[in-house]
Amino acid sequence: MALPLSSSIFPSSSTPSLPFTKTPSKLFPFTFSPQNINFLTRRALPSLKATLAVDSPPAANAGGGGTGRVLLEVKDLRAVVAESRQEILRGVNLTINEGEVHAIMGKNGSGKSTFSKVLVGHPDYEVTEGTVVFKGENLLELKPEERSHAGLFMSFQTPVEIPGVSNMDFLLMAANAKRKKHGQPELSPLEFFGYLSPKLQAVNMDSKFLNRNVNEGFSGGEKKRNEILQLAVLEAELAILDEIDSGLDVDALQDVAKAVNMLLTPHNSILMITHYQRLLDYIKPNYVHIMEDGNIIKTGDSSLAKLLEKEGYKGFSEQ
């Protein structure tokens, strides 16, 4: 079963077919009311601890203390728009190690979002030159769903709604598709709820959101938190967050950033795409890259973003 990298899938005219019908699958024979949550917590979850212990992620920390193993290595990457053949990426080079947080900043049209979409295999773009190695494997040879199963996740700027599919059903099917790919037994609905509960708390989402259809009627902040919940469930090793701060007020941004920070361990990494310094005040990057005209023209630490905010992009333009 092909599953998207996140609920956003590919929001364009070339969106692949969804693996769901318009009718909810009703995998869960109950709603997630406070009474049911209380029952499951008191009576059901304790018996699941031994079953789920093997699947528990490492304890989160502040990041930056990784093993140093190369997670992603991009060399001389060039890519064009598949239909028009317009070149967008012009020789991008980037290396991300485990436990690192990277941020790419740049003006509109600089190639930031295109770069992230190329990494996850968006069909609107075609790689013409260069290599991308993820965990020692040629990423460009993998289909989008295979990249997801390998540990790559992308949160899009504008998550789409999926009518008729509840959050709980979507998350369960996504998690079990990945487990099946890795030869692990699928979780039953009740086992999955035990796995999901602490992650739901980590992203500060009310259990009532599990009954609602994916992103349907959600506010901007709720959609972004829902994306981070998907990231938590899939336990991706490299999360690409494309303008996750877009449209969020300060409170919502703090909630989302807190959830992201809790998920960061020495063994996974984050690549953020953003226009603004304010996101970097909450999710501290190890490296900041400035992109212009389809290439990374400057790399530094977090102080680079502050300098950019003060002086603007003109001071960093390629000579």
PDB file of C-alpha atoms in Angstrom:
ATOM      1  CA  MET A   1       0.000   0.000   0.000  1.00  0.00           C
ATOM      2  CA  ALA A   2       1.518   3.273  -1.092  1.00  0.00           C
ATOM      3  CA  LEU A   3       1.398   5.934   1.569  1.00  0.00           C
ATOM      4  CA  PRO A   4       2.253   9.631   1.419  1.00  0.00           C
ATOM      5  CA  LEU A   5       5.216  11.181   3.170  1.00  0.00           C
ATOM      6  CA  SER A   6       2.740  13.172   5.228  1.00  0.00           C
ATOM      7  CA  SER A   7      -0.931  14.019   5.032  1.00  0.00           C
ATOM      8  CA  SER A   8      -0.021  16.780   2.606  1.00  0.00           C
ATOM      9  CA  ILE A   9       1.090  14.289  -0.022  1.00  0.00           C
ATOM     10  CA  PHE A  10       1.953  16.389  -3.099  1.00  0.00           C
ATOM     11  CA  PRO A  11      -0.412  19.388  -3.264  1.00  0.00           C
ATOM     12  CA  SER A  12      -0.301  19.963  -7.014  1.00  0.00           C
ATOM     13  CA  SER A  13      -1.973  18.918 -10.238  1.00  0.00           C
ATOM     14  CA  SER A  14       0.155  15.776 -10.284  1.00  0.00           C
ATOM     15  CA  THR A  15      -1.039  14.473  -6.918  1.00  0.00           C
ATOM     16  CA  PRO A  16      -0.765  10.650  -6.793  1.00  0.00           C
ATOM     17  CA  SER A  17      -3.929   8.684  -6.052  1.00  0.00           C
ATOM     18  CA  LEU A  18      -4.777   8.413  -2.385  1.00  0.00           C
ATOM     19  CA  PRO A  19      -4.854   4.889  -0.931  1.00  0.00           C
ATOM     20  CA  PHE A  20      -8.123   5.662   0.864  1.00  0.00           C
ATOM     21  CA  THR A  21     -11.775   5.769  -0.081  1.00  0.00           C
ATOM     22  CA  LYS A  22     -14.100   8.599   0.829  1.00  0.00           C
ATOM     23  CA  THR A  23     -15.677   6.354   3.471  1.00  0.00           C
ATOM     24  CA  PRO A  24     -13.821   6.014   6.793  1.00  0.00           C
ATOM     25  CA  SER A  25     -12.505   2.518   7.348  1.00  0.00           C
ATOM     26  CA  LYS A  26     -13.826   2.496  10.927  1.00  0.00           C
ATOM     27  CA  LEU A  27     -10.777   0.670  12.223  1.00  0.00           C
ATOM     28  CA  PHE A  28     -11.628   1.950  15.678  1.00  0.00           C
ATOM     29  CA  PRO A  29     -15.060   0.881  16.980  1.00  0.00           C
ATOM     30  CA  PHE A  30     -15.208   3.762  19.467  1.00  0.00           C
ATOM     31  CA  THR A  31     -14.785   7.504  19.557  1.00  0.00           C
ATOM     32  CA  PHE A  32     -12.023   9.162  21.537  1.00  0.00           C
ATOM     33  CA  SER A  33     -14.129  10.773  24.240  1.00  0.00           C
ATOM     34  CA  PRO A  34     -12.631  11.710  27.626  1.00  0.00           C
ATOM     35  CA  GLN A  35     -14.391   8.691  29.152  1.00  0.00           C
ATOM     36  CA  ASN A  36     -12.919   6.264  26.626  1.00  0.00           C
ATOM     37  CA  ILE A  37      -9.471   7.827  26.906  1.00  0.00           C
ATOM     38  CA  ASN A  38      -9.640   7.445  30.677  1.00  0.00           C
ATOM     39  CA  PHE A  39     -10.653   3.784  30.384  1.00  0.00           C
ATOM     40  CA  LEU A  40      -7.898   2.988  27.909  1.00  0.00           C
ATOM     41  CA  THR A  41      -5.309   4.758  30.014  1.00  0.00           C
ATOM     42  CA  ARG A  42      -6.279   3.036  33.274  1.00  0.00           C
ATOM     43  CA  ARG A  43      -7.212  -0.430  32.048  1.00  0.00           C
ATOM     44  CA  ALA A  44      -5.681  -1.155  28.658  1.00  0.00           C
ATOM     45  CA  LEU A  45      -2.381   0.651  28.309  1.00  0.00           C
ATOM     46  CA  PRO A  46      -0.502  -0.937  31.233  1.00  0.00           C
ATOM     47  CA  SER A  47      -0.820  -4.353  29.603  1.00  0.00           C
ATOM     48  CA  LEU A  48       0.673  -3.016  26.380  1.00  0.00           C
ATOM     49  CA  LYS A  49       3.945  -1.697  27.811  1.00  0.00           C
ATOM     50  CA  ALA A  50       5.922  -4.880  27.229  1.00  0.00           C
ATOM     51  CA  THR A  51       4.560  -5.213  23.703  1.00  0.00           C
ATOM     52  CA  LEU A  52       5.480  -1.668  22.733  1.00  0.00           C
ATOM     53  CA  ALA A  53       8.788  -1.311  24.586  1.00  0.00           C
ATOM     54  CA  VAL A  54      10.804  -2.544  21.637  1.00  0.00           C
ATOM     55  CA  ASP A  55       9.328   0.217  19.462  1.00  0.00           C
ATOM     56  CA  SER A  56       9.974   3.111  21.830  1.00  0.00           C
ATOM     57  CA  PRO A  57      12.246   5.822  20.379  1.00  0.00           C
ATOM     58  CA  PRO A  58      15.375   6.981  22.203  1.00  0.00           C
ATOM     59  CA  ALA A  59      14.854   9.617  24.845  1.00  0.00           C
ATOM     60  CA  ALA A  60      14.729  13.082  23.322  1.00  0.00           C
ATOM     61  CA  ASN A  61      17.331  15.690  24.103  1.00  0.00           C
ATOM     62  CA  ALA A  62      18.297  19.112  22.897  1.00  0.00           C
ATOM     63  CA  GLY A  63      20.052  17.738  19.826  1.00  0.00           C
ATOM     64  CA  GLY A  64      23.518  18.490  18.577  1.00  0.00           C
ATOM     65  CA  GLY A  65      24.975  15.480  20.388  1.00  0.00           C
ATOM     66  CA  GLY A  66      24.718  13.000  17.555  1.00  0.00           C
ATOM     67  CA  THR A  67      27.061  10.228  16.557  1.00  0.00           C
ATOM     68  CA  GLY A  68      28.460  12.217  13.658  1.00  0.00           C
ATOM     69  CA  ARG A  69      27.338   9.620  11.109  1.00  0.00           C
ATOM     70  CA  VAL A  70      26.454  11.196   7.781  1.00  0.00           C
ATOM     71  CA  LEU A  71      22.699  11.002   7.288  1.00  0.00           C
ATOM     72  CA  LEU A  72      22.259  12.965   4.058  1.00  0.00           C
ATOM     73  CA  GLU A  73      24.866  13.965   1.493  1.00  0.00           C
ATOM     74  CA  VAL A  74      23.905  16.066  -1.521  1.00  0.00           C
ATOM     75  CA  LYS A  75      26.519  16.746  -4.200  1.00  0.00           C
ATOM     76  CA  ASP A  76      26.207  19.064  -7.214  1.00  0.00           C
ATOM     77  CA  LEU A  77      22.434  18.594  -7.392  1.00  0.00           C
ATOM     78  CA  ARG A  78      20.719  20.106 -10.411  1.00  0.00           C
ATOM     79  CA  ALA A  79      16.995  19.861 -11.119  1.00  0.00           C
ATOM     80  CA  VAL A  80      14.456  21.233 -13.573  1.00  0.00           C
ATOM     81  CA  VAL A  81      10.698  21.665 -13.672  1.00  0.00           C
ATOM     82  CA  ALA A  82       9.597  18.485 -15.432  1.00  0.00           C
ATOM     83  CA  GLU A  83       7.115  20.168 -17.758  1.00  0.00           C
ATOM     84  CA  SER A  84       8.871  23.406 -18.728  1.00  0.00           C
ATOM     85  CA  ARG A  85      12.485  22.178 -18.316  1.00  0.00           C
ATOM     86  CA  GLN A  86      13.309  25.385 -16.433  1.00  0.00           C
ATOM     87  CA  GLU A  87      16.348  24.801 -14.235  1.00  0.00           C
ATOM     88  CA  ILE A  88      15.681  25.605 -10.566  1.00  0.00           C
ATOM     89  CA  LEU A  89      18.518  23.909  -8.668  1.00  0.00           C
ATOM     90  CA  ARG A  90      22.003  24.710  -9.922  1.00  0.00           C
ATOM     91  CA  GLY A  91      24.584  22.571  -8.157  1.00  0.00           C
ATOM     92  CA  VAL A  92      23.406  22.301  -4.532  1.00  0.00           C
ATOM     93  CA  ASN A  93      25.833  20.778  -2.012  1.00  0.00           C
ATOM     94  CA  LEU A  94      24.770  19.900   1.537  1.00  0.00           C
ATOM     95  CA  THR A  95      25.801  17.399   4.219  1.00  0.00           C
ATOM     96  CA  ILE A  96      23.663  16.637   7.282  1.00  0.00           C
ATOM     97  CA  ASN A  97      24.929  14.433  10.109  1.00  0.00           C
ATOM     98  CA  GLU A  98      22.866  12.660  12.756  1.00  0.00           C
ATOM     99  CA  GLY A  99      21.657  14.880  15.579  1.00  0.00           C
ATOM    100  CA  GLU A 100      21.985  18.123  13.620  1.00  0.00           C
ATOM    101  CA  VAL A 101      19.490  20.880  12.894  1.00  0.00           C
ATOM    102  CA  HIS A 102      19.957  22.766   9.625  1.00  0.00           C
ATOM    103  CA  ALA A 103      18.027  25.775   8.352  1.00  0.00           C
ATOM    104  CA  ILE A 104      17.863  27.004   4.765  1.00  0.00           C
ATOM    105  CA  MET A 105      16.867  30.632   4.284  1.00  0.00           C
ATOM    106  CA  GLY A 106      16.360  32.602   1.095  1.00  0.00           C
ATOM    107  CA  LYS A 107      14.115  34.926  -0.835  1.00  0.00           C
ATOM    108  CA  ASN A 108      11.003  33.723  -2.661  1.00  0.00           C
ATOM    109  CA  GLY A 109      12.045  31.867  -5.788  1.00  0.00           C
ATOM    110  CA  SER A 110      15.526  31.046  -4.515  1.00  0.00           C
ATOM    111  CA  GLY A 111      14.904  27.284  -4.753  1.00  0.00           C
ATOM    112  CA  LYS A 112      14.372  26.412  -1.065  1.00  0.00           C
ATOM    113  CA  SER A 113      11.052  24.615  -1.408  1.00  0.00           C
ATOM    114  CA  THR A 114      12.033  23.046  -4.717  1.00  0.00           C
ATOM    115  CA  PHE A 115      15.084  21.534  -3.040  1.00  0.00           C
ATOM    116  CA  SER A 116      12.949  19.960  -0.325  1.00  0.00           C
ATOM    117  CA  LYS A 117      10.450  18.605  -2.856  1.00  0.00           C
ATOM    118  CA  VAL A 118      13.220  17.106  -4.977  1.00  0.00           C
ATOM    119  CA  LEU A 119      14.548  15.293  -1.903  1.00  0.00           C
ATOM    120  CA  VAL A 120      11.199  13.587  -1.297  1.00  0.00           C
ATOM    121  CA  GLY A 121      10.629  12.761  -4.975  1.00  0.00           C
ATOM    122  CA  HIS A 122       7.971  15.251  -6.060  1.00  0.00           C
ATOM    123  CA  PRO A 123       6.910  14.324  -9.626  1.00  0.00           C
ATOM    124  CA  ASP A 124       6.864  17.959 -10.794  1.00  0.00           C
ATOM    125  CA  TYR A 125      10.676  18.053 -10.764  1.00  0.00           C
ATOM    126  CA  GLU A 126      13.400  16.072 -12.499  1.00  0.00           C
ATOM    127  CA  VAL A 127      16.990  15.686 -11.357  1.00  0.00           C
ATOM    128  CA  THR A 128      19.422  16.250 -14.236  1.00  0.00           C
ATOM    129  CA  GLU A 129      22.774  16.012 -12.449  1.00  0.00           C
ATOM    130  CA  GLY A 130      24.294  15.241  -9.073  1.00  0.00           C
ATOM    131  CA  THR A 131      23.853  12.670  -6.335  1.00  0.00           C
ATOM    132  CA  VAL A 132      21.809  12.368  -3.144  1.00  0.00           C
ATOM    133  CA  VAL A 133      22.815   9.695  -0.630  1.00  0.00           C
ATOM    134  CA  PHE A 134      20.584   9.024   2.385  1.00  0.00           C
ATOM    135  CA  LYS A 135      21.873   6.596   5.025  1.00  0.00           C
ATOM    136  CA  GLY A 136      24.306   5.207   2.467  1.00  0.00           C
ATOM    137  CA  GLU A 137      21.596   4.577  -0.137  1.00  0.00           C
ATOM    138  CA  ASN A 138      21.021   6.327  -3.467  1.00  0.00           C
ATOM    139  CA  LEU A 139      17.915   8.343  -2.650  1.00  0.00           C
ATOM    140  CA  LEU A 140      17.215   9.262  -6.262  1.00  0.00           C
ATOM    141  CA  GLU A 141      16.562   5.614  -7.155  1.00  0.00           C
ATOM    142  CA  LEU A 142      13.750   5.320  -4.597  1.00  0.00           C
ATOM    143  CA  LYS A 143      10.058   6.033  -5.140  1.00  0.00           C
ATOM    144  CA  PRO A 144       8.473   8.669  -2.854  1.00  0.00           C
ATOM    145  CA  GLU A 145       6.866   6.056  -0.589  1.00  0.00           C
ATOM    146  CA  GLU A 146      10.170   4.165  -0.399  1.00  0.00           C
ATOM    147  CA  ARG A 147      11.910   7.359   0.706  1.00  0.00           C
ATOM    148  CA  SER A 148       9.311   7.706   3.434  1.00  0.00           C
ATOM    149  CA  HIS A 149       9.812   4.119   4.599  1.00  0.00           C
ATOM    150  CA  ALA A 150      13.576   4.715   4.589  1.00  0.00           C
ATOM    151  CA  GLY A 151      13.137   7.475   7.178  1.00  0.00           C
ATOM    152  CA  LEU A 152      12.506  10.699   5.251  1.00  0.00           C
ATOM    153  CA  PHE A 153       9.577  12.954   6.163  1.00  0.00           C
ATOM    154  CA  MET A 154       8.352  16.252   4.791  1.00  0.00           C
ATOM    155  CA  SER A 155       5.906  18.699   6.301  1.00  0.00           C
ATOM    156  CA  PHE A 156       4.524  20.947   3.584  1.00  0.00           C
ATOM    157  CA  GLN A 157       3.672  24.639   3.781  1.00  0.00           C
ATOM    158  CA  THR A 158      -0.048  24.048   3.226  1.00  0.00           C
ATOM    159  CA  PRO A 159      -1.256  20.618   4.373  1.00  0.00           C
ATOM    160  CA  VAL A 160      -4.254  19.419   2.368  1.00  0.00           C
ATOM    161  CA  GLU A 161      -7.513  18.076   3.757  1.00  0.00           C
ATOM    162  CA  ILE A 162      -8.479  14.428   3.250  1.00  0.00           C
ATOM    163  CA  PRO A 163     -12.282  14.175   3.570  1.00  0.00           C
ATOM    164  CA  GLY A 164     -13.671  10.911   4.902  1.00  0.00           C
ATOM    165  CA  VAL A 165     -10.433   9.696   6.490  1.00  0.00           C
ATOM    166  CA  SER A 166     -10.069  10.080  10.244  1.00  0.00           C
ATOM    167  CA  ASN A 167      -6.755  11.054  11.755  1.00  0.00           C
ATOM    168  CA  MET A 168      -6.610   7.811  13.708  1.00  0.00           C
ATOM    169  CA  ASP A 169      -7.219   5.619  10.663  1.00  0.00           C
ATOM    170  CA  PHE A 170      -4.683   7.574   8.622  1.00  0.00           C
ATOM    171  CA  LEU A 171      -1.984   7.366  11.286  1.00  0.00           C
ATOM    172  CA  LEU A 172      -2.567   3.661  11.929  1.00  0.00           C
ATOM    173  CA  MET A 173      -2.330   2.764   8.248  1.00  0.00           C
ATOM    174  CA  ALA A 174       0.775   4.915   7.785  1.00  0.00           C
ATOM    175  CA  ALA A 175       2.507   3.380  10.801  1.00  0.00           C
ATOM    176  CA  ASN A 176       1.623  -0.189   9.840  1.00  0.00           C
ATOM    177  CA  ALA A 177       2.726   0.326   6.237  1.00  0.00           C
ATOM    178  CA  LYS A 178       6.167   1.319   7.496  1.00  0.00           C
ATOM    179  CA  ARG A 179       6.286  -1.555  10.002  1.00  0.00           C
ATOM    180  CA  LYS A 180       5.343  -4.029   7.279  1.00  0.00           C
ATOM    181  CA  LYS A 181       8.068  -2.645   5.021  1.00  0.00           C
ATOM    182  CA  HIS A 182      10.637  -3.275   7.767  1.00  0.00           C
ATOM    183  CA  GLY A 183       9.375  -6.761   8.573  1.00  0.00           C
ATOM    184  CA  GLN A 184       7.732  -5.783  11.867  1.00  0.00           C
ATOM    185  CA  PRO A 185       4.312  -7.065  12.962  1.00  0.00           C
ATOM    186  CA  GLU A 186       1.454  -4.663  12.426  1.00  0.00           C
ATOM    187  CA  LEU A 187      -0.103  -3.046  15.477  1.00  0.00           C
ATOM    188  CA  SER A 188      -3.732  -3.653  16.336  1.00  0.00           C
ATOM    189  CA  PRO A 189      -5.889  -0.545  16.854  1.00  0.00           C
ATOM    190  CA  LEU A 190      -5.586  -0.850  20.626  1.00  0.00           C
ATOM    191  CA  GLU A 191      -1.831  -1.426  20.523  1.00  0.00           C
ATOM    192  CA  PHE A 192      -1.472   1.550  18.234  1.00  0.00           C
ATOM    193  CA  PHE A 193      -3.397   3.765  20.609  1.00  0.00           C
ATOM    194  CA  GLY A 194      -0.947   2.830  23.348  1.00  0.00           C
ATOM    195  CA  TYR A 195       1.898   3.761  21.007  1.00  0.00           C
ATOM    196  CA  LEU A 196       0.207   7.016  19.982  1.00  0.00           C
ATOM    197  CA  SER A 197      -0.894   8.389  23.357  1.00  0.00           C
ATOM    198  CA  PRO A 198       2.450   9.828  24.563  1.00  0.00           C
ATOM    199  CA  LYS A 199       3.096  11.301  21.128  1.00  0.00           C
ATOM    200  CA  LEU A 200      -0.277  13.017  21.202  1.00  0.00           C
ATOM    201  CA  GLN A 201       0.640  14.592  24.525  1.00  0.00           C
ATOM    202  CA  ALA A 202       4.048  15.638  23.220  1.00  0.00           C
ATOM    203  CA  VAL A 203       2.532  17.740  20.436  1.00  0.00           C
ATOM    204  CA  ASN A 204      -0.153  19.163  22.741  1.00  0.00           C
ATOM    205  CA  MET A 205      -3.083  17.809  20.723  1.00  0.00           C
ATOM    206  CA  ASP A 206      -6.433  16.946  22.251  1.00  0.00           C
ATOM    207  CA  SER A 207      -7.594  13.372  21.680  1.00  0.00           C
ATOM    208  CA  LYS A 208     -10.735  14.687  19.956  1.00  0.00           C
ATOM    209  CA  PHE A 209      -8.600  15.415  16.893  1.00  0.00           C
ATOM    210  CA  LEU A 210      -8.251  11.668  16.361  1.00  0.00           C
ATOM    211  CA  ASN A 211     -11.952  11.450  15.476  1.00  0.00           C
ATOM    212  CA  ARG A 212     -11.778  14.276  12.948  1.00  0.00           C
ATOM    213  CA  ASN A 213     -10.916  13.859   9.288  1.00  0.00           C
ATOM    214  CA  VAL A 214      -7.338  14.659   8.337  1.00  0.00           C
ATOM    215  CA  ASN A 215      -6.891  18.457   8.470  1.00  0.00           C
ATOM    216  CA  GLU A 216     -10.580  19.040   7.699  1.00  0.00           C
ATOM    217  CA  GLY A 217     -11.673  22.280   9.366  1.00  0.00           C
ATOM    218  CA  PHE A 218      -8.349  22.585  11.187  1.00  0.00           C
ATOM    219  CA  SER A 219      -6.809  25.955  11.960  1.00  0.00           C
ATOM    220  CA  GLY A 220      -3.319  26.720  10.661  1.00  0.00           C
ATOM    221  CA  GLY A 221      -1.759  25.813  13.992  1.00  0.00           C
ATOM    222  CA  GLU A 222      -3.757  22.585  14.260  1.00  0.00           C
ATOM    223  CA  LYS A 223      -2.646  21.515  10.789  1.00  0.00           C
ATOM    224  CA  LYS A 224       0.995  22.108  11.641  1.00  0.00           C
ATOM    225  CA  ARG A 225       0.691  20.213  14.940  1.00  0.00           C
ATOM    226  CA  ASN A 226      -0.998  17.394  13.067  1.00  0.00           C
ATOM    227  CA  GLU A 227       1.968  17.219  10.699  1.00  0.00           C
ATOM    228  CA  ILE A 228       4.344  16.988  13.653  1.00  0.00           C
ATOM    229  CA  LEU A 229       2.175  14.233  15.138  1.00  0.00           C
ATOM    230  CA  GLN A 230       2.645  12.303  11.885  1.00  0.00           C
ATOM    231  CA  LEU A 231       6.386  12.874  12.164  1.00  0.00           C
ATOM    232  CA  ALA A 232       6.319  11.514  15.709  1.00  0.00           C
ATOM    233  CA  VAL A 233       4.361   8.431  14.665  1.00  0.00           C
ATOM    234  CA  LEU A 234       6.629   7.609  11.727  1.00  0.00           C
ATOM    235  CA  GLU A 235       9.797   8.348  13.748  1.00  0.00           C
ATOM    236  CA  ALA A 236      11.556   9.704  10.672  1.00  0.00           C
ATOM    237  CA  GLU A 237      15.315  10.066  10.800  1.00  0.00           C
ATOM    238  CA  LEU A 238      15.330  13.220   8.682  1.00  0.00           C
ATOM    239  CA  ALA A 239      12.422  15.646   8.931  1.00  0.00           C
ATOM    240  CA  ILE A 240      12.133  18.372   6.310  1.00  0.00           C
ATOM    241  CA  LEU A 241       9.971  21.180   7.684  1.00  0.00           C
ATOM    242  CA  ASP A 242       8.999  23.497   4.837  1.00  0.00           C
ATOM    243  CA  GLU A 243       7.992  26.885   6.292  1.00  0.00           C
ATOM    244  CA  ILE A 244       6.355  25.277   9.290  1.00  0.00           C
ATOM    245  CA  ASP A 245       6.134  28.733  10.876  1.00  0.00           C
ATOM    246  CA  SER A 246       4.014  30.116   8.031  1.00  0.00           C
ATOM    247  CA  GLY A 247       0.711  31.547   9.248  1.00  0.00           C
ATOM    248  CA  LEU A 248       1.290  30.744  12.924  1.00  0.00           C
ATOM    249  CA  ASP A 249       0.846  33.174  15.775  1.00  0.00           C
ATOM    250  CA  VAL A 250       3.413  33.245  18.571  1.00  0.00           C
ATOM    251  CA  ASP A 251       1.566  30.772  20.813  1.00  0.00           C
ATOM    252  CA  ALA A 252       1.026  28.237  18.020  1.00  0.00           C
ATOM    253  CA  LEU A 253       4.639  28.596  16.904  1.00  0.00           C
ATOM    254  CA  GLN A 254       5.878  27.937  20.429  1.00  0.00           C
ATOM    255  CA  ASP A 255       3.704  24.805  20.683  1.00  0.00           C
ATOM    256  CA  VAL A 256       4.920  23.451  17.348  1.00  0.00           C
ATOM    257  CA  ALA A 257       8.560  24.260  18.105  1.00  0.00           C
ATOM    258  CA  LYS A 258       8.338  22.607  21.515  1.00  0.00           C
ATOM    259  CA  ALA A 259       6.982  19.442  19.917  1.00  0.00           C
ATOM    260  CA  VAL A 260       9.736  19.421  17.287  1.00  0.00           C
ATOM    261  CA  ASN A 261      12.439  19.890  19.931  1.00  0.00           C
ATOM    262  CA  MET A 262      11.057  16.985  21.961  1.00  0.00           C
ATOM    263  CA  LEU A 263      11.390  14.698  18.938  1.00  0.00           C
ATOM    264  CA  LEU A 264      15.026  15.558  18.259  1.00  0.00           C
ATOM    265  CA  THR A 265      17.496  12.881  19.371  1.00  0.00           C
ATOM    266  CA  PRO A 266      21.205  12.198  18.696  1.00  0.00           C
ATOM    267  CA  HIS A 267      20.095   9.843  15.924  1.00  0.00           C
ATOM    268  CA  ASN A 268      17.758  11.987  13.837  1.00  0.00           C
ATOM    269  CA  SER A 269      18.034  15.375  12.166  1.00  0.00           C
ATOM    270  CA  ILE A 270      15.941  18.304  10.989  1.00  0.00           C
ATOM    271  CA  LEU A 271      16.139  20.444   7.869  1.00  0.00           C
ATOM    272  CA  MET A 272      14.041  23.604   8.186  1.00  0.00           C
ATOM    273  CA  ILE A 273      13.033  25.842   5.296  1.00  0.00           C
ATOM    274  CA  THR A 274      12.100  29.334   6.467  1.00  0.00           C
ATOM    275  CA  HIS A 275      12.084  33.029   5.639  1.00  0.00           C
ATOM    276  CA  TYR A 276      12.238  34.276   9.183  1.00  0.00           C
ATOM    277  CA  GLN A 277      14.627  34.403  12.104  1.00  0.00           C
ATOM    278  CA  ARG A 278      11.814  33.956  14.623  1.00  0.00           C
ATOM    279  CA  LEU A 279      11.534  30.201  13.988  1.00  0.00           C
ATOM    280  CA  LEU A 280      15.231  29.834  14.782  1.00  0.00           C
ATOM    281  CA  ASP A 281      14.653  31.453  18.170  1.00  0.00           C
ATOM    282  CA  TYR A 282      12.610  28.380  19.145  1.00  0.00           C
ATOM    283  CA  ILE A 283      14.330  25.590  17.185  1.00  0.00           C
ATOM    284  CA  LYS A 284      18.057  26.238  17.457  1.00  0.00           C
ATOM    285  CA  PRO A 285      20.003  25.294  14.305  1.00  0.00           C
ATOM    286  CA  ASN A 286      23.561  24.019  14.215  1.00  0.00           C
ATOM    287  CA  TYR A 287      23.943  25.394  10.703  1.00  0.00           C
ATOM    288  CA  VAL A 288      22.218  28.102   8.676  1.00  0.00           C
ATOM    289  CA  HIS A 289      22.465  28.107   4.883  1.00  0.00           C
ATOM    290  CA  ILE A 290      21.513  30.956   2.571  1.00  0.00           C
ATOM    291  CA  MET A 291      20.156  29.935  -0.810  1.00  0.00           C
ATOM    292  CA  GLU A 292      20.052  32.153  -3.882  1.00  0.00           C
ATOM    293  CA  ASP A 293      19.315  31.357  -7.505  1.00  0.00           C
ATOM    294  CA  GLY A 294      19.161  27.618  -6.881  1.00  0.00           C
ATOM    295  CA  ASN A 295      22.385  27.270  -4.927  1.00  0.00           C
ATOM    296  CA  ILE A 296      23.657  27.551  -1.358  1.00  0.00           C
ATOM    297  CA  ILE A 297      25.910  30.607  -1.332  1.00  0.00           C
ATOM    298  CA  LYS A 298      26.705  30.939   2.386  1.00  0.00           C
ATOM    299  CA  THR A 299      26.813  28.647   5.428  1.00  0.00           C
ATOM    300  CA  GLY A 300      27.326  29.576   9.059  1.00  0.00           C
ATOM    301  CA  ASP A 301      25.974  29.115  12.566  1.00  0.00           C
ATOM    302  CA  SER A 302      22.817  30.688  14.020  1.00  0.00           C
ATOM    303  CA  SER A 303      24.457  34.119  14.064  1.00  0.00           C
ATOM    304  CA  LEU A 304      24.213  34.128  10.267  1.00  0.00           C
ATOM    305  CA  ALA A 305      20.423  34.314  10.498  1.00  0.00           C
ATOM    306  CA  LYS A 306      20.617  37.291  12.846  1.00  0.00           C
ATOM    307  CA  LEU A 307      22.994  39.050  10.468  1.00  0.00           C
ATOM    308  CA  LEU A 308      20.634  38.295   7.602  1.00  0.00           C
ATOM    309  CA  GLU A 309      17.721  39.813   9.499  1.00  0.00           C
ATOM    310  CA  LYS A 310      19.768  42.946  10.121  1.00  0.00           C
ATOM    311  CA  GLU A 311      21.331  43.437   6.680  1.00  0.00           C
ATOM    312  CA  GLY A 312      18.971  41.641   4.287  1.00  0.00           C
ATOM    313  CA  TYR A 313      19.891  39.335   1.408  1.00  0.00           C
ATOM    314  CA  LYS A 314      21.753  41.929  -0.635  1.00  0.00           C
ATOM    315  CA  GLY A 315      24.848  41.592   1.502  1.00  0.00           C
ATOM    316  CA  PHE A 316      25.050  37.865   0.760  1.00  0.00           C
ATOM    317  CA  SER A 317      24.472  37.881  -2.978  1.00  0.00           C
ATOM    318  CA  GLU A 318      27.039  36.026  -5.027  1.00  0.00           C
ATOM    319  CA  GLN A 319      29.667  38.216  -6.562  1.00  0.00           C
TER     320      GLN A 319
END
